[in-house]
């Protein structure tokens, strides 16, 4: 349950979306599918690779090593998930049109999916961070705290759903899930600190600020390129119109990170800390 809070919240979102009329459930489903791609490929991979190190370091009483591994995993999560979220928001429309817009999936369905995708993407880094943080509790022999935190966040998600679904329609349901995931991350960090686990908060804050700035630059560049390619190809919703900006954005982000001496860029590909 501690690891499945996001999935529970999405289930609640879907149940409430039935009250919003035609298209809302489908919009949430397709928006969530796109968010799950970077989460599954990158976020869960980071969490899975970190778990054995957490367990070993806790068993050995290596608090310094645990701090280093946790900091590394969370920094890599921010470094990779934040630009992925920006990319999904900026290129969301051509991606959705290319993948889904045909038959009964018309432009109205595209706009509905974009609304859900944008608000789900806000919490992408938090979804991945929870996958990293919960195994630390398991390594400490504490499976209860993540469940308690998860239960609180599910309740908060339901309350936010009811508050936001009126003004934002199904986008409010997606935003509620993102906000509850951010709360989940914050509470898990707080409880780890209470357990005397050293979480490098200042290091993570500095990393987040730099990553947000770099991701913003990447997002502007990708948006301008997408607009130009829409003229060249006649539409941005083509293979070239989607993959060229994606590849350019990833390459440009990594090159700028290297030029600006982000230490995360040199750590990509490491299998141990």
Short mmCIF file of C-alpha atoms in Angstrom, two decimals:
data_model
loop_
_atom_site.label_atom_id
_atom_site.label_comp_id
_atom_site.label_asym_id
_atom_site.label_seq_id
_atom_site.Cartn_x
_atom_site.Cartn_y
_atom_site.Cartn_z
CA UNK A 1 0.00 0.00 0.00
CA UNK A 2 2.86 2.37 0.80
CA UNK A 3 4.18 2.02 -2.74
CA UNK A 4 0.77 1.95 -4.40
CA UNK A 5 -0.64 5.25 -3.13
CA UNK A 6 -0.45 6.91 -6.55
CA UNK A 7 -2.30 4.00 -8.14
CA UNK A 8 -4.98 4.16 -5.42
CA UNK A 9 -5.37 7.89 -5.99
CA UNK A 10 -5.71 7.35 -9.74
CA UNK A 11 -8.42 4.74 -9.08
CA UNK A 12 -10.28 7.28 -6.93
CA UNK A 13 -9.82 9.88 -9.70
CA UNK A 14 -11.38 7.49 -12.21
CA UNK A 15 -14.36 6.75 -9.99
CA UNK A 16 -15.07 10.45 -9.52
CA UNK A 17 -14.48 11.19 -13.20
CA UNK A 18 -17.61 9.19 -14.05
CA UNK A 19 -19.57 12.08 -12.53
CA UNK A 20 -18.04 14.61 -14.95
CA UNK A 21 -19.53 13.31 -18.16
CA UNK A 22 -18.34 11.78 -21.40
CA UNK A 23 -14.63 11.68 -22.07
CA UNK A 24 -13.30 12.45 -18.58
CA UNK A 25 -12.42 8.85 -17.68
CA UNK A 26 -10.69 8.30 -21.02
CA UNK A 27 -8.79 11.58 -20.73
CA UNK A 28 -7.45 10.59 -17.30
CA UNK A 29 -6.52 7.13 -18.58
CA UNK A 30 -4.58 8.31 -21.63
CA UNK A 31 -2.92 11.17 -19.75
CA UNK A 32 -1.79 8.77 -17.05
CA UNK A 33 -0.45 6.28 -19.61
CA UNK A 34 1.91 8.92 -20.99
CA UNK A 35 3.12 9.89 -17.52
CA UNK A 36 3.75 6.25 -16.66
CA UNK A 37 6.29 5.89 -19.49
CA UNK A 38 9.14 7.97 -17.97
CA UNK A 39 8.12 6.84 -14.49
CA UNK A 40 8.44 3.17 -15.43
CA UNK A 41 11.56 3.49 -17.56
CA UNK A 42 13.54 5.85 -15.31
CA UNK A 43 11.90 6.39 -11.92
CA UNK A 44 11.27 2.78 -10.98
CA UNK A 45 14.67 1.77 -12.37
CA UNK A 46 16.41 4.21 -9.99
CA UNK A 47 14.38 2.92 -7.03
CA UNK A 48 15.03 -0.73 -7.88
CA UNK A 49 18.77 -0.19 -8.28
CA UNK A 50 19.00 1.70 -4.97
CA UNK A 51 17.12 -0.76 -2.74
CA UNK A 52 19.97 -3.31 -2.32
CA UNK A 53 22.36 -0.51 -1.34
CA UNK A 54 19.89 0.83 1.23
CA UNK A 55 19.49 -2.62 2.77
CA UNK A 56 23.22 -3.31 2.90
CA UNK A 57 24.09 0.08 4.39
CA UNK A 58 21.39 -0.14 7.07
CA UNK A 59 22.54 -3.68 7.98
CA UNK A 60 26.13 -2.47 8.26
CA UNK A 61 25.20 0.66 10.21
CA UNK A 62 26.72 2.78 7.47
CA UNK A 63 24.78 6.03 7.98
CA UNK A 64 27.21 7.99 5.81
CA UNK A 65 26.79 5.53 2.95
CA UNK A 66 23.01 5.60 3.34
CA UNK A 67 23.00 9.39 3.14
CA UNK A 68 25.16 9.26 0.02
CA UNK A 69 23.03 6.63 -1.72
CA UNK A 70 19.75 8.34 -0.82
CA UNK A 71 21.06 11.70 -1.98
CA UNK A 72 22.32 10.18 -5.22
CA UNK A 73 18.99 8.44 -5.94
CA UNK A 74 16.90 11.53 -5.22
CA UNK A 75 19.18 13.84 -7.19
CA UNK A 76 19.05 11.52 -10.19
CA UNK A 77 15.27 11.40 -9.84
CA UNK A 78 15.07 15.19 -9.98
CA UNK A 79 17.66 15.44 -12.76
CA UNK A 80 15.75 13.07 -15.04
CA UNK A 81 12.10 13.41 -14.01
CA UNK A 82 11.78 17.20 -14.00
CA UNK A 83 12.83 17.65 -17.66
CA UNK A 84 10.66 14.67 -18.58
CA UNK A 85 7.68 16.44 -17.02
CA UNK A 86 8.51 19.66 -18.86
CA UNK A 87 8.83 17.73 -22.11
CA UNK A 88 5.43 16.09 -21.64
CA UNK A 89 3.81 19.46 -20.98
CA UNK A 90 5.49 21.27 -23.89
CA UNK A 91 5.14 18.47 -26.46
CA UNK A 92 1.94 17.01 -25.07
CA UNK A 93 -0.33 18.06 -27.92
CA UNK A 94 1.70 16.64 -30.85
CA UNK A 95 2.42 13.47 -28.86
CA UNK A 96 -1.25 12.88 -28.04
CA UNK A 97 -2.33 13.66 -31.59
CA UNK A 98 0.30 11.34 -33.08
CA UNK A 99 -0.44 8.42 -30.75
CA UNK A 100 -4.19 8.61 -30.27
CA UNK A 101 -6.05 11.06 -32.51
CA UNK A 102 -7.91 8.91 -34.98
CA UNK A 103 -11.43 7.49 -35.27
CA UNK A 104 -13.54 8.41 -32.25
CA UNK A 105 -10.53 10.09 -30.62
CA UNK A 106 -11.15 13.56 -32.02
CA UNK A 107 -9.59 17.00 -31.27
CA UNK A 108 -11.95 17.41 -28.31
CA UNK A 109 -10.61 14.17 -26.82
CA UNK A 110 -7.06 15.44 -27.44
CA UNK A 111 -7.71 18.63 -25.49
CA UNK A 112 -9.24 16.65 -22.64
CA UNK A 113 -6.23 14.33 -22.51
CA UNK A 114 -3.85 17.30 -22.55
CA UNK A 115 -5.60 18.78 -19.53
CA UNK A 116 -5.10 15.57 -17.56
CA UNK A 117 -1.54 15.06 -18.84
CA UNK A 118 -0.41 18.53 -17.83
CA UNK A 119 -1.68 18.22 -14.28
CA UNK A 120 -0.41 14.65 -13.86
CA UNK A 121 3.03 15.74 -15.11
CA UNK A 122 3.29 18.28 -12.26
CA UNK A 123 3.76 15.39 -9.84
CA UNK A 124 6.03 13.20 -11.98
CA UNK A 125 9.17 13.75 -9.90
CA UNK A 126 7.17 13.16 -6.70
CA UNK A 127 5.76 9.86 -8.00
CA UNK A 128 9.33 8.67 -8.64
CA UNK A 129 10.67 10.05 -5.34
CA UNK A 130 8.09 8.03 -3.38
CA UNK A 131 9.36 4.88 -5.14
CA UNK A 132 12.84 5.74 -3.84
CA UNK A 133 11.88 6.76 -0.31
CA UNK A 134 9.55 3.92 0.67
CA UNK A 135 12.25 1.19 0.30
CA UNK A 136 14.41 3.12 2.79
CA UNK A 137 11.73 2.46 5.42
CA UNK A 138 11.67 -1.21 4.42
CA UNK A 139 15.44 -1.34 4.88
CA UNK A 140 14.98 0.11 8.36
CA UNK A 141 12.43 -2.61 9.15
CA UNK A 142 9.55 -0.14 9.15
CA UNK A 143 6.71 -1.10 6.80
CA UNK A 144 4.08 0.73 8.86
CA UNK A 145 5.04 4.38 8.40
CA UNK A 146 4.67 4.38 4.57
CA UNK A 147 1.20 2.85 4.99
CA UNK A 148 0.14 5.52 7.50
CA UNK A 149 1.50 8.29 5.30
CA UNK A 150 -0.16 6.72 2.29
CA UNK A 151 -3.53 6.57 4.05
CA UNK A 152 -3.29 10.26 4.96
CA UNK A 153 -2.41 11.15 1.37
CA UNK A 154 -5.34 9.15 -0.01
CA UNK A 155 -7.71 11.11 2.26
CA UNK A 156 -6.07 14.39 1.20
CA UNK A 157 -6.42 13.37 -2.44
CA UNK A 158 -10.15 12.73 -2.00
CA UNK A 159 -10.65 16.11 -0.35
CA UNK A 160 -8.68 17.89 -3.07
CA UNK A 161 -10.61 15.99 -5.73
CA UNK A 162 -13.89 17.29 -4.37
CA UNK A 163 -12.53 20.84 -4.17
CA UNK A 164 -10.85 20.95 -7.60
CA UNK A 165 -13.09 18.87 -9.85
CA UNK A 166 -15.64 21.70 -9.97
CA UNK A 167 -13.42 24.50 -11.30
CA UNK A 168 -10.94 22.32 -13.23
CA UNK A 169 -13.10 19.34 -14.27
CA UNK A 170 -11.03 16.15 -14.66
CA UNK A 171 -7.88 18.29 -14.66
CA UNK A 172 -8.63 18.97 -11.00
CA UNK A 173 -8.61 15.23 -10.31
CA UNK A 174 -5.19 14.89 -11.93
CA UNK A 175 -3.88 17.93 -10.05
CA UNK A 176 -5.15 16.48 -6.76
CA UNK A 177 -3.13 13.33 -7.40
CA UNK A 178 0.00 15.37 -8.09
CA UNK A 179 -0.45 17.51 -4.98
CA UNK A 180 -1.06 14.48 -2.76
CA UNK A 181 2.08 12.84 -4.18
CA UNK A 182 4.10 15.96 -3.34
CA UNK A 183 2.68 15.77 0.19
CA UNK A 184 3.54 12.07 0.32
CA UNK A 185 7.15 12.85 -0.59
CA UNK A 186 7.40 15.60 2.00
CA UNK A 187 5.95 13.48 4.81
CA UNK A 188 8.21 10.52 4.00
CA UNK A 189 11.28 12.78 4.12
CA UNK A 190 10.09 14.26 7.42
CA UNK A 191 9.64 10.84 9.02
CA UNK A 192 13.07 9.72 7.77
CA UNK A 193 14.64 12.76 9.43
CA UNK A 194 12.79 11.87 12.65
CA UNK A 195 14.39 8.42 12.42
CA UNK A 196 17.81 10.12 12.35
CA UNK A 197 18.34 9.27 8.72
CA UNK A 198 20.37 12.10 7.22
CA UNK A 199 18.57 13.44 4.14
CA UNK A 200 20.75 15.97 2.24
CA UNK A 201 18.00 18.57 1.94
CA UNK A 202 20.23 21.54 1.07
CA UNK A 203 21.95 19.52 -1.66
CA UNK A 204 18.59 18.41 -3.05
CA UNK A 205 17.21 21.96 -2.95
CA UNK A 206 20.21 23.28 -4.86
CA UNK A 207 19.87 20.47 -7.39
CA UNK A 208 16.15 21.18 -7.84
CA UNK A 209 16.72 24.88 -8.51
CA UNK A 210 19.38 24.18 -11.14
CA UNK A 211 17.33 21.44 -12.78
CA UNK A 212 14.24 23.67 -12.93
CA UNK A 213 16.25 26.42 -14.62
CA UNK A 214 17.85 24.08 -17.13
CA UNK A 215 14.55 22.33 -17.83
CA UNK A 216 12.91 25.69 -18.46
CA UNK A 217 15.55 26.58 -21.04
CA UNK A 218 15.11 23.18 -22.67
CA UNK A 219 11.34 23.58 -22.69
CA UNK A 220 11.48 26.97 -24.44
CA UNK A 221 13.91 25.63 -27.05
CA UNK A 222 11.83 22.53 -27.71
CA UNK A 223 8.63 24.56 -28.01
CA UNK A 224 10.20 26.88 -30.60
CA UNK A 225 11.60 23.93 -32.54
CA UNK A 226 8.22 22.17 -32.49
CA UNK A 227 6.53 25.27 -33.91
CA UNK A 228 9.11 25.48 -36.69
CA UNK A 229 8.74 21.80 -37.56
CA UNK A 230 4.97 22.17 -37.68
CA UNK A 231 5.50 24.55 -40.61
CA UNK A 232 8.05 22.25 -42.28
CA UNK A 233 6.01 19.03 -41.93
CA UNK A 234 2.59 20.65 -42.17
CA UNK A 235 1.80 19.47 -38.63
CA UNK A 236 3.71 18.90 -35.39
CA UNK A 237 1.83 15.62 -34.93
CA UNK A 238 4.12 13.62 -37.23
CA UNK A 239 6.96 11.24 -36.47
CA UNK A 240 9.50 13.90 -37.38
CA UNK A 241 7.54 16.61 -35.60
CA UNK A 242 7.61 14.63 -32.36
CA UNK A 243 10.88 12.68 -32.38
CA UNK A 244 13.14 15.49 -33.59
CA UNK A 245 12.16 17.81 -30.69
CA UNK A 246 12.37 14.92 -28.20
CA UNK A 247 15.85 13.88 -29.32
CA UNK A 248 17.00 17.50 -29.57
CA UNK A 249 15.62 18.26 -26.11
CA UNK A 250 17.31 15.27 -24.47
CA UNK A 251 20.62 15.92 -26.23
CA UNK A 252 20.56 19.64 -25.52
CA UNK A 253 19.67 19.10 -21.86
CA UNK A 254 22.53 16.67 -21.35
CA UNK A 255 25.04 18.88 -23.19
CA UNK A 256 24.05 21.96 -21.21
CA UNK A 257 24.24 19.97 -17.98
CA UNK A 258 27.80 18.95 -18.90
CA UNK A 259 28.79 22.50 -19.82
CA UNK A 260 27.34 23.80 -16.55
CA UNK A 261 29.14 20.99 -14.68
CA UNK A 262 26.14 19.25 -13.18
CA UNK A 263 27.66 16.38 -11.23
CA UNK A 264 24.58 14.26 -12.03
CA UNK A 265 25.65 14.04 -15.68
CA UNK A 266 28.87 12.27 -14.70
CA UNK A 267 26.96 9.88 -12.45
CA UNK A 268 24.57 8.61 -15.12
CA UNK A 269 25.35 4.98 -15.85
CA UNK A 270 26.75 4.19 -12.39
CA UNK A 271 25.45 0.93 -11.00
CA UNK A 272 26.63 1.43 -7.43
CA UNK A 273 27.44 4.28 -5.10
#
